[in-house]
XYZ file of C-alpha atoms in Angstrom:
627
model
C 0.121 0.000 0.025
C 2.876 2.393 0.950
C 4.573 1.723 -2.519
C 1.244 2.392 -4.291
C 0.794 5.856 -2.535
C 4.401 6.726 -3.427
C 3.778 5.804 -6.874
C 0.743 7.917 -7.213
C 2.675 10.708 -5.465
C 5.356 10.527 -7.966
C 3.041 10.551 -10.915
C 1.363 13.505 -9.567
C 4.799 15.183 -9.036
C 5.787 14.459 -12.791
C 2.560 15.873 -14.033
C 3.085 19.032 -12.025
C 6.611 19.315 -13.275
C 5.363 18.890 -16.860
C 2.526 21.425 -16.476
C 4.870 23.758 -15.051
C 7.460 23.303 -17.945
C 4.557 23.640 -20.475
C 3.492 26.924 -18.794
C 7.012 28.371 -18.825
C 7.399 27.434 -22.385
C 4.076 29.141 -23.226
C 5.246 32.298 -21.517
C 8.445 32.434 -23.507
C 6.695 31.829 -26.764
C 4.148 34.456 -25.825
C 7.011 36.911 -25.063
C 8.618 36.162 -28.396
C 5.411 36.860 -30.044
C 4.377 39.829 -27.988
C 2.301 42.644 -29.983
C 2.868 45.200 -27.255
C 6.514 45.612 -28.205
C 8.976 44.467 -31.016
C 12.007 44.245 -28.718
C 13.694 44.555 -25.575
C 14.507 47.710 -23.720
C 17.904 48.137 -22.313
C 18.378 48.013 -18.499
C 19.874 51.562 -18.674
C 16.705 52.744 -20.497
C 14.195 50.998 -18.105
C 15.716 53.163 -15.219
C 15.077 56.342 -17.178
C 11.540 56.305 -16.236
C 9.970 55.274 -19.696
C 6.423 53.870 -19.297
C 7.133 51.175 -21.922
C 4.236 52.039 -24.140
C 6.299 53.025 -27.135
C 6.401 50.294 -29.578
C 9.748 51.164 -30.744
C 12.274 50.009 -28.553
C 16.042 50.473 -27.794
C 18.998 48.400 -29.062
C 21.519 46.390 -27.060
C 23.962 47.811 -24.628
C 27.052 49.019 -26.245
C 29.816 46.306 -26.264
C 32.994 46.795 -24.451
C 36.310 46.468 -26.292
C 36.386 43.011 -27.949
C 39.491 41.990 -26.446
C 38.508 42.859 -23.070
C 34.999 41.401 -23.447
C 36.356 37.797 -23.757
C 38.572 37.777 -20.467
C 35.427 36.470 -18.814
C 33.058 35.160 -21.485
C 30.898 33.071 -18.894
C 30.007 36.189 -17.021
C 29.232 38.253 -20.148
C 25.535 39.402 -19.601
C 25.435 41.163 -22.973
C 24.888 37.972 -25.031
C 21.132 36.865 -25.140
C 20.180 33.232 -25.388
C 17.437 34.492 -27.791
C 16.278 37.572 -29.620
C 12.533 38.528 -29.714
C 10.404 38.241 -32.929
C 9.118 41.557 -33.956
C 5.247 41.745 -34.515
C 3.966 40.631 -37.895
C 3.132 44.370 -38.737
C 6.717 45.093 -38.985
C 7.329 42.249 -41.457
C 8.367 45.037 -44.098
C 10.127 47.413 -41.797
C 12.646 49.892 -43.140
C 13.908 51.773 -39.715
C 15.308 54.855 -41.437
C 12.516 55.183 -43.912
C 9.701 54.629 -41.431
C 7.022 57.443 -41.853
C 5.503 56.384 -38.622
C 8.744 57.595 -37.038
C 8.544 61.035 -38.524
C 5.160 61.139 -37.009
C 6.301 59.807 -33.562
C 9.329 62.229 -33.453
C 7.159 65.216 -34.491
C 9.501 66.108 -37.403
C 8.369 68.474 -39.896
C 9.710 67.589 -43.175
C 9.178 69.819 -46.211
C 7.008 67.503 -48.227
C 7.064 69.625 -51.403
C 10.873 68.944 -51.445
C 10.354 65.097 -50.742
C 12.267 65.337 -47.379
C 9.753 62.839 -45.939
C 11.049 60.289 -48.493
C 14.511 60.867 -47.323
C 16.348 58.934 -44.494
C 15.233 59.831 -40.787
C 16.748 57.192 -38.519
C 15.461 56.339 -35.095
C 17.615 57.558 -32.269
C 19.585 54.751 -30.397
C 17.136 54.440 -27.542
C 14.277 53.890 -29.931
C 15.867 51.372 -32.262
C 14.275 48.244 -33.072
C 15.912 45.066 -31.088
C 14.032 42.074 -32.550
C 14.011 39.803 -35.647
C 11.924 40.929 -38.542
C 9.514 38.078 -39.321
C 8.422 36.981 -43.028
C 4.914 37.425 -43.987
C 2.721 34.538 -43.653
C 3.265 31.994 -46.248
C 6.703 33.246 -47.281
C 8.617 30.859 -49.551
C 12.272 30.612 -50.713
C 12.218 33.198 -53.598
C 12.321 31.904 -57.034
C 15.885 31.836 -58.344
C 17.417 33.713 -61.238
C 16.837 34.006 -64.156
C 13.178 32.704 -63.877
C 12.774 35.417 -61.092
C 13.200 38.279 -63.625
C 9.583 37.216 -64.712
C 7.884 35.755 -61.691
C 7.923 36.020 -57.878
C 5.766 34.331 -55.070
C 2.877 36.515 -54.345
C 3.003 35.369 -50.602
C 6.516 36.934 -50.424
C 5.344 40.397 -51.289
C 1.492 40.145 -50.763
C 0.720 43.697 -52.527
C -1.290 43.507 -55.551
C -2.463 47.143 -55.850
C 0.386 47.826 -58.518
C -1.081 45.190 -60.714
C -4.350 46.684 -60.640
C -3.363 50.420 -60.993
C -0.866 49.753 -63.913
C -2.788 46.873 -65.525
C -3.043 48.837 -68.893
C 0.800 49.255 -68.570
C 1.795 45.663 -68.328
C 4.035 46.286 -65.171
C 2.836 43.130 -63.362
C 0.022 40.609 -63.543
C -1.196 38.421 -60.650
C -1.348 34.955 -61.752
C -2.492 32.387 -58.890
C 0.231 32.000 -56.403
C 2.652 34.096 -58.478
C 3.115 37.480 -59.836
C 4.197 37.760 -63.378
C 6.269 40.655 -64.900
C 5.439 41.028 -68.718
C 8.325 43.766 -68.875
C 5.999 46.605 -69.761
C 6.390 50.318 -68.477
C 4.429 53.454 -68.381
C 6.206 54.568 -71.776
C 7.073 51.153 -73.068
C 3.719 49.067 -72.898
C 5.163 46.894 -75.531
C 8.131 45.551 -73.548
C 11.452 47.110 -72.139
C 13.359 44.813 -74.774
C 11.805 46.740 -77.660
C 12.165 50.242 -75.997
C 15.945 49.547 -75.466
C 16.409 48.621 -79.074
C 14.524 51.838 -80.065
C 16.818 53.933 -77.825
C 19.888 52.341 -79.475
C 18.608 53.140 -82.813
C 17.943 56.783 -81.902
C 21.632 56.976 -80.686
C 22.643 55.231 -83.766
C 24.742 52.698 -82.035
C 26.217 49.695 -83.920
C 23.996 46.516 -84.209
C 21.283 48.203 -82.150
C 23.035 47.479 -79.009
C 22.775 50.166 -76.324
C 26.108 49.115 -74.558
C 27.800 50.865 -77.825
C 30.596 48.417 -77.745
C 31.152 48.483 -74.066
C 31.302 52.253 -73.773
C 27.946 52.346 -71.879
C 28.054 50.066 -68.734
C 26.431 51.966 -65.845
C 23.004 53.430 -66.107
C 20.874 55.277 -63.349
C 17.267 54.585 -63.818
C 15.270 57.121 -61.750
C 11.713 56.426 -60.675
C 12.037 52.838 -62.020
C 8.775 51.389 -61.284
C 9.349 47.586 -60.743
C 12.629 47.744 -62.563
C 11.874 46.094 -65.886
C 14.152 48.580 -67.973
C 17.120 47.507 -65.606
C 16.112 43.938 -65.838
C 16.168 43.866 -69.680
C 19.371 46.019 -69.849
C 21.323 43.049 -68.212
C 21.412 40.960 -71.424
C 23.007 44.085 -73.050
C 25.954 43.957 -70.673
C 24.530 46.967 -68.757
C 23.917 47.269 -65.138
C 21.589 49.863 -64.037
C 20.999 51.255 -60.595
C 17.387 51.458 -60.452
C 16.116 54.004 -58.151
C 12.666 54.664 -56.659
C 11.479 56.071 -53.354
C 9.102 54.216 -50.790
C 6.262 56.539 -51.834
C 2.603 55.864 -52.793
C 3.867 53.010 -54.750
C 5.692 51.742 -51.823
C 6.573 48.213 -52.821
C 8.231 48.778 -56.332
C 11.699 48.554 -55.222
C 10.702 45.443 -53.046
C 9.228 43.791 -56.182
C 12.527 44.503 -58.036
C 14.887 43.178 -55.464
C 12.558 40.063 -55.053
C 13.057 39.639 -58.787
C 16.813 39.829 -58.515
C 17.484 43.113 -60.187
C 19.855 45.680 -59.121
C 17.845 48.334 -57.290
C 17.551 50.529 -54.121
C 15.444 52.940 -52.323
C 16.173 56.762 -52.771
C 14.787 60.083 -54.009
C 15.946 63.159 -55.613
C 14.963 65.367 -52.679
C 17.409 67.784 -50.891
C 20.316 65.659 -50.564
C 23.013 64.193 -53.091
C 22.305 60.740 -54.013
C 24.782 58.416 -52.500
C 27.024 57.924 -55.642
C 30.172 59.699 -56.461
C 30.513 62.098 -59.396
C 30.909 60.976 -62.948
C 29.436 57.276 -62.120
C 27.042 56.729 -64.884
C 27.095 56.900 -68.812
C 23.453 57.300 -68.928
C 20.583 58.499 -66.824
C 17.006 57.337 -67.447
C 13.567 58.982 -66.618
C 10.492 57.249 -68.261
C 7.492 59.274 -66.806
C 9.251 59.529 -63.458
C 7.038 62.288 -62.176
C 9.953 64.564 -61.223
C 9.640 68.446 -61.434
C 13.036 69.056 -63.098
C 12.501 72.753 -62.916
C 12.231 73.315 -59.289
C 14.812 75.322 -57.250
C 16.832 76.505 -60.125
C 16.947 72.997 -61.754
C 18.736 71.442 -58.882
C 17.811 68.089 -59.673
C 18.845 68.087 -63.305
C 22.098 69.655 -61.777
C 22.433 66.384 -59.485
C 22.176 64.250 -62.560
C 24.793 66.424 -64.211
C 27.103 65.646 -61.142
C 26.561 61.965 -61.547
C 26.948 61.738 -65.486
C 30.235 61.013 -67.117
C 31.536 63.552 -69.864
C 29.475 62.935 -72.915
C 26.816 60.954 -70.740
C 23.298 60.843 -71.833
C 19.959 61.648 -70.420
C 17.099 59.676 -71.870
C 13.661 61.434 -71.109
C 10.388 59.886 -71.915
C 7.501 62.054 -70.929
C 4.635 64.283 -72.275
C 6.703 67.238 -72.158
C 8.901 65.811 -74.967
C 6.038 65.567 -77.289
C 2.803 66.990 -76.104
C 1.529 70.174 -77.869
C -0.699 71.584 -75.199
C 0.154 74.920 -73.701
C 1.334 73.483 -70.323
C 3.462 70.869 -71.685
C 4.950 73.437 -74.209
C 5.971 75.592 -71.439
C 7.678 73.012 -69.419
C 9.483 71.791 -72.447
C 10.695 75.369 -73.154
C 11.913 76.026 -69.911
C 13.668 72.682 -69.472
C 15.230 73.101 -72.853
C 16.601 76.544 -71.965
C 17.878 75.276 -68.625
C 19.774 72.445 -70.116
C 21.067 74.696 -72.990
C 22.539 76.887 -70.248
C 24.053 73.779 -68.474
C 25.806 72.954 -72.015
C 23.784 69.869 -72.662
C 22.426 69.344 -76.086
C 19.764 67.449 -77.750
C 21.250 64.499 -79.621
C 17.991 62.684 -80.774
C 14.226 63.369 -80.468
C 11.615 60.940 -81.542
C 7.981 60.159 -80.897
C 7.864 60.460 -76.892
C 11.659 60.513 -76.070
C 14.470 63.050 -76.110
C 17.909 62.259 -75.511
C 20.337 65.004 -74.074
C 24.323 64.739 -74.095
C 26.433 66.268 -71.468
C 29.629 67.957 -72.907
C 32.956 66.065 -72.895
C 35.081 69.168 -71.613
C 34.909 72.531 -69.928
C 34.910 74.333 -73.283
C 31.143 75.275 -73.437
C 31.377 76.244 -69.500
C 34.196 78.832 -70.529
C 32.292 80.390 -73.128
C 29.121 81.276 -71.287
C 28.455 84.786 -70.545
C 29.365 86.300 -67.086
C 26.549 85.748 -64.574
C 25.081 82.936 -66.297
C 23.035 80.515 -64.379
C 23.398 78.036 -63.079
C 26.869 78.935 -61.860
C 29.931 76.681 -61.706
C 30.423 75.328 -58.266
C 33.269 76.406 -55.955
C 36.743 74.742 -56.514
C 36.774 73.772 -52.881
C 33.310 71.790 -53.094
C 34.102 68.030 -53.516
C 31.736 66.503 -55.813
C 32.333 62.984 -54.401
C 31.152 63.499 -50.869
C 27.669 62.213 -50.794
C 26.788 60.942 -47.171
C 23.971 63.395 -46.208
C 25.229 66.099 -48.106
C 22.744 68.768 -49.382
C 22.465 69.397 -53.192
C 23.567 72.767 -54.644
C 22.517 74.443 -57.579
C 25.602 74.679 -59.506
C 27.689 72.860 -62.277
C 30.790 70.760 -61.356
C 33.354 71.600 -64.271
C 35.802 68.821 -65.156
C 39.427 68.604 -63.688
C 42.099 70.070 -65.911
C 43.167 66.542 -66.888
C 39.657 65.271 -67.912
C 39.097 68.536 -69.863
C 42.205 67.683 -71.890
C 41.281 64.026 -72.431
C 37.770 65.147 -73.284
C 36.244 61.898 -71.720
C 36.336 59.620 -68.786
C 39.534 57.923 -70.030
C 37.936 54.558 -69.244
C 38.447 51.526 -71.387
C 35.262 49.698 -72.637
C 33.398 47.019 -70.412
C 34.588 44.294 -69.687
C 38.124 45.229 -69.873
C 37.498 48.103 -67.349
C 36.978 45.709 -64.683
C 40.517 45.010 -64.223
C 42.309 47.596 -66.172
C 42.363 50.046 -63.362
C 40.682 53.427 -63.171
C 42.443 56.808 -64.187
C 40.932 58.033 -60.736
C 43.211 55.689 -58.649
C 45.589 58.535 -58.387
C 42.977 60.690 -56.740
C 42.701 58.280 -53.771
C 46.424 57.525 -53.479
C 46.468 54.034 -54.777
C 48.997 53.034 -57.334
C 48.049 50.644 -60.351
C 50.320 47.913 -58.719
C 48.386 48.122 -55.500
C 45.033 47.997 -57.447
C 45.993 44.822 -59.341
C 47.393 43.160 -56.091
C 44.058 43.817 -54.335
C 42.153 42.181 -57.396
C 44.402 39.065 -57.103
C 43.967 38.800 -53.289
C 40.268 39.001 -53.634
C 40.216 36.376 -56.463
C 42.033 33.910 -54.295
C 39.945 34.939 -51.096
C 36.579 34.429 -52.978
C 38.000 31.266 -54.366
C 38.649 30.003 -50.677
C 35.052 30.904 -49.760
C 33.699 28.855 -52.361
C 35.698 25.816 -51.493
C 34.623 26.476 -47.862
C 30.939 26.493 -48.813
C 30.999 23.956 -51.776
C 29.164 21.197 -49.785
C 26.151 23.381 -49.265
C 25.995 25.916 -52.084
C 23.940 25.049 -55.280
C 24.450 26.707 -58.608
C 21.651 29.443 -58.210
C 21.957 29.877 -54.613
C 22.839 33.545 -54.696
C 21.651 36.354 -56.985
C 21.553 39.620 -54.700
C 24.907 40.095 -52.957
C 26.309 42.709 -50.756
C 29.740 43.633 -49.857
C 29.462 45.740 -46.796
C 33.023 47.134 -46.866
C 33.831 47.239 -50.690
C 37.353 48.959 -50.612
C 38.292 48.914 -54.277
C 35.629 46.386 -55.339
C 37.987 43.370 -55.383
C 35.428 41.050 -53.959
C 32.761 41.901 -56.491
C 35.123 41.714 -59.425
C 35.977 38.193 -58.314
C 32.497 37.213 -58.778
C 32.453 38.351 -62.494
C 31.851 34.626 -63.648
C 28.831 34.102 -61.333
C 25.321 34.946 -62.317
C 24.983 37.497 -59.377
C 25.030 41.357 -58.912
C 27.009 43.085 -55.936
C 25.889 46.033 -54.099
C 29.205 47.475 -53.225
C 28.958 49.647 -50.014
C 31.656 52.095 -49.069
C 31.856 53.184 -45.478
C 30.950 57.065 -45.147
C 34.712 57.620 -44.078
C 35.933 55.889 -47.241
C 33.401 57.126 -49.762
C 36.004 58.445 -52.330
C 36.877 54.736 -53.173
C 33.165 54.220 -54.584
C 34.395 56.073 -57.709
C 36.856 53.468 -58.453
C 34.191 50.651 -57.971
C 31.943 52.672 -60.676
C 34.917 53.098 -62.985
C 35.411 49.394 -62.964
C 31.681 48.875 -64.373
C 30.244 47.908 -60.963
C 27.610 49.605 -58.716
C 27.385 50.694 -55.096
C 26.432 53.150 -52.251
C 27.831 55.045 -49.532
C 26.868 54.210 -45.823
C 27.285 54.320 -42.279
C 26.870 50.839 -40.678
C 25.916 52.765 -37.369
C 22.451 53.102 -38.998
C 20.089 50.891 -40.830
C 20.448 50.280 -44.623
C 17.800 51.673 -47.022
C 16.521 48.502 -48.219
C 13.372 46.197 -47.626
C 13.735 43.104 -45.285
C 14.712 39.855 -47.030
C 16.468 41.405 -50.003
C 19.889 39.815 -50.128
C 21.178 36.123 -50.520
C 24.713 36.805 -49.478
C 26.265 39.459 -46.855
C 30.006 39.919 -46.928
C 31.391 41.749 -43.854
C 35.089 42.310 -44.090
C 36.379 44.292 -41.110
C 33.091 46.055 -40.686
C 32.373 44.937 -37.131
C 35.868 46.067 -36.038
C 35.180 49.520 -37.583
C 31.803 50.301 -36.083
C 33.243 49.020 -32.687
C 35.863 51.641 -33.027
C 33.296 54.081 -33.666
C 31.268 53.170 -30.342
C 28.470 51.641 -32.363
C 26.354 48.477 -31.290
C 27.734 45.181 -32.921
C 24.495 43.669 -31.942
C 22.387 46.297 -33.516
C 24.227 45.489 -36.710
C 23.836 41.784 -36.450
C 19.951 42.356 -36.138
C 20.095 44.894 -39.218
C 21.989 41.996 -41.007
C 19.311 39.499 -40.167
C 16.705 41.936 -41.466
C 18.367 42.279 -44.828
C 19.034 38.554 -45.272
C 16.835 36.249 -47.008
C 16.080 32.904 -45.221
C 18.459 30.317 -46.400
C 20.969 33.174 -47.312
C 24.544 33.357 -46.034
C 26.667 35.735 -44.262
C 30.378 35.630 -44.519
C 32.228 37.585 -41.684
C 35.960 38.127 -42.051
C 37.252 39.932 -39.003
C 39.873 39.516 -36.007
C 39.256 36.567 -33.785
C 37.812 38.343 -30.968
C 34.993 39.650 -33.247
C 34.312 36.288 -34.518
C 34.074 34.815 -31.238
C 31.781 37.407 -30.150
C 29.369 36.989 -33.190
C 29.444 33.307 -32.923
C 27.698 33.564 -29.439
C 24.645 35.216 -31.302
C 24.286 32.724 -34.263
C 21.925 30.367 -32.429
C 19.780 33.531 -31.084
C 19.716 34.783 -34.597
C 18.723 31.480 -36.077
C 21.914 31.518 -38.252
C 22.816 28.093 -37.438
C 21.175 26.517 -40.501
C 25.035 25.831 -41.535
C 28.277 26.992 -40.031
C 31.772 26.922 -40.892
C 34.866 28.803 -39.410
C 38.388 28.734 -40.433
C 41.723 30.659 -40.066
C 42.312 31.976 -43.688
C 45.628 32.037 -45.390
C 47.805 35.191 -44.746
C 47.805 37.761 -47.520
C 48.733 41.443 -48.298
C 45.337 42.401 -46.714
C 45.351 40.257 -43.762
C 44.920 41.639 -40.037
C 46.553 39.861 -37.168
C 44.596 36.585 -36.022
C 41.934 37.005 -38.824
C 39.141 34.665 -38.986
C 36.442 33.489 -41.340
C 32.917 32.675 -39.989
C 30.262 31.528 -42.581
C 26.551 30.964 -41.411
C 23.256 30.271 -43.182
C 20.049 31.764 -41.872
C 17.260 29.198 -41.285
C 13.717 29.641 -42.744
C 11.550 30.297 -39.685
C 8.048 31.750 -38.756
C 5.728 32.689 -35.865
C 4.291 28.960 -36.008
C 7.500 27.672 -34.551
C 6.495 28.311 -30.835
C 3.028 26.926 -31.483
C 4.762 23.610 -32.848
C 6.927 23.272 -29.640
C 3.755 23.861 -27.266
C 2.050 21.206 -29.299
C 4.839 18.766 -28.947
C 5.161 19.113 -25.028
C 1.199 19.081 -24.596
C 1.328 15.693 -26.344
C 4.113 14.708 -24.080
C 2.181 15.673 -21.075
C -0.902 13.542 -22.243
C 1.350 10.665 -22.823
C 2.928 10.667 -19.429
C -0.457 11.488 -17.699
């Protein structure tokens, strides 16, 4: 009898333990899925008297110096065992382009100048500190090249553009997929035919817009879903497709989902984050931009970005309509561009093409006092990080004026030939070629490290978070990928070398969030990025969460940095759900190596908010079985 009572008592105790365990697990899951806040507030902020009602919560505590941080790893309280999941309403969060933040911070941007579409980042105490979830039903994206023409509707569940632009053939909803016929506002019959028409207007050989490799980099302003840029790729042309997060807020999201080089941006009050003389051609197809505003400041920004002799393709009613208002705009625009020394090289049907001068000769012949004026000689045209636009013309250097052109060889030779502007940044041709060789060897090593897991079409959208001279991207020339080369703000001058190589990129400060939708890159490469932001006093953990936001499920990160950084990052891998596949090695020493450098490669898992419910169901079943 005594043994029977003990057995019953033990059974009850076991049941209570299991019930308690399930309750704790449920609380943990509720915590992860909490809708009252997308993250955790730092302990120093909790003591500041906040009532906790704000849905935008702070980032992690700033890390101490990495080398000190690991003197006692076991007692390090800054490394979480888990990171909370944001509420589903944040599934498309872009922290620095969040108009709710503008309202919450009571900012008053000038809407007529498009300031509300420019970057406004949350202060450190209001940063999101949670993992952005994928939308319900999210699937691994369709791989390139099929993705050019179709994407999963569940990944971007927005169909208003298909309805609004149905007569222009932008996109069509087709069951579980969204298809892209290749149309646009001014090329209903397809971007491919439109590109051929432009080639004929310019009388380029064989109707090829690349003009024997002399046109490589294109800026497409107000790009829609980037079909123009998509069809340029077959012409060996890479376009930076640009559009704001405006009333058509998902157009760039569609472009990136398709695997087309593109980014969020707006011609507002600040320079675009590209160096001077980066593009051979700028394109605007009904881009809804008032080019005459503020003494033509937006056209002058295009002038800054175009290379000598570069073209501006303008397809819009002002170019062909005969009503009084469109004639007024055309005449004013023609007069302004004439004073800027641009000339019309072709005009047909709905399109006009201007060309920028090859040298300073026209500028020197203008009458005194002609507007717009030439920019001051101490104004650096390559500074772009949060720099206001100016309504002035940047003349060419004496060397470029004499050469009467950019001095670049045609693509693809320019990828490895070395830019004439290397001298501007103090890099010799020998150093440039050495950098190219080193990165080719490094990328080969990465591929050897990943060959057991990487499939042929695993990558399409790639980001190099610290691009230097573009060697990493150049080493991928034989892969069917494109690379967003990111130059840190303090190294922005080097970005012009990347554009001179026929690559694309942007300037950014990694202490802030990047201007991209969540889940837009298949591979992020971070060389010395963490060491550099740690030296600036910025949060390494904040950057890890930002990288997770940009990274697609099943995507990879390659982090190359000093050992203490890798040790610290590795402690977050499980909390970030980057443990789908892991590899860590000590790489071969080369001319760019830092002391004790290591390489960590991790793969992000595909997860969703159902995960906790599955765990609860499992333990409920266990409880019933034992009860």
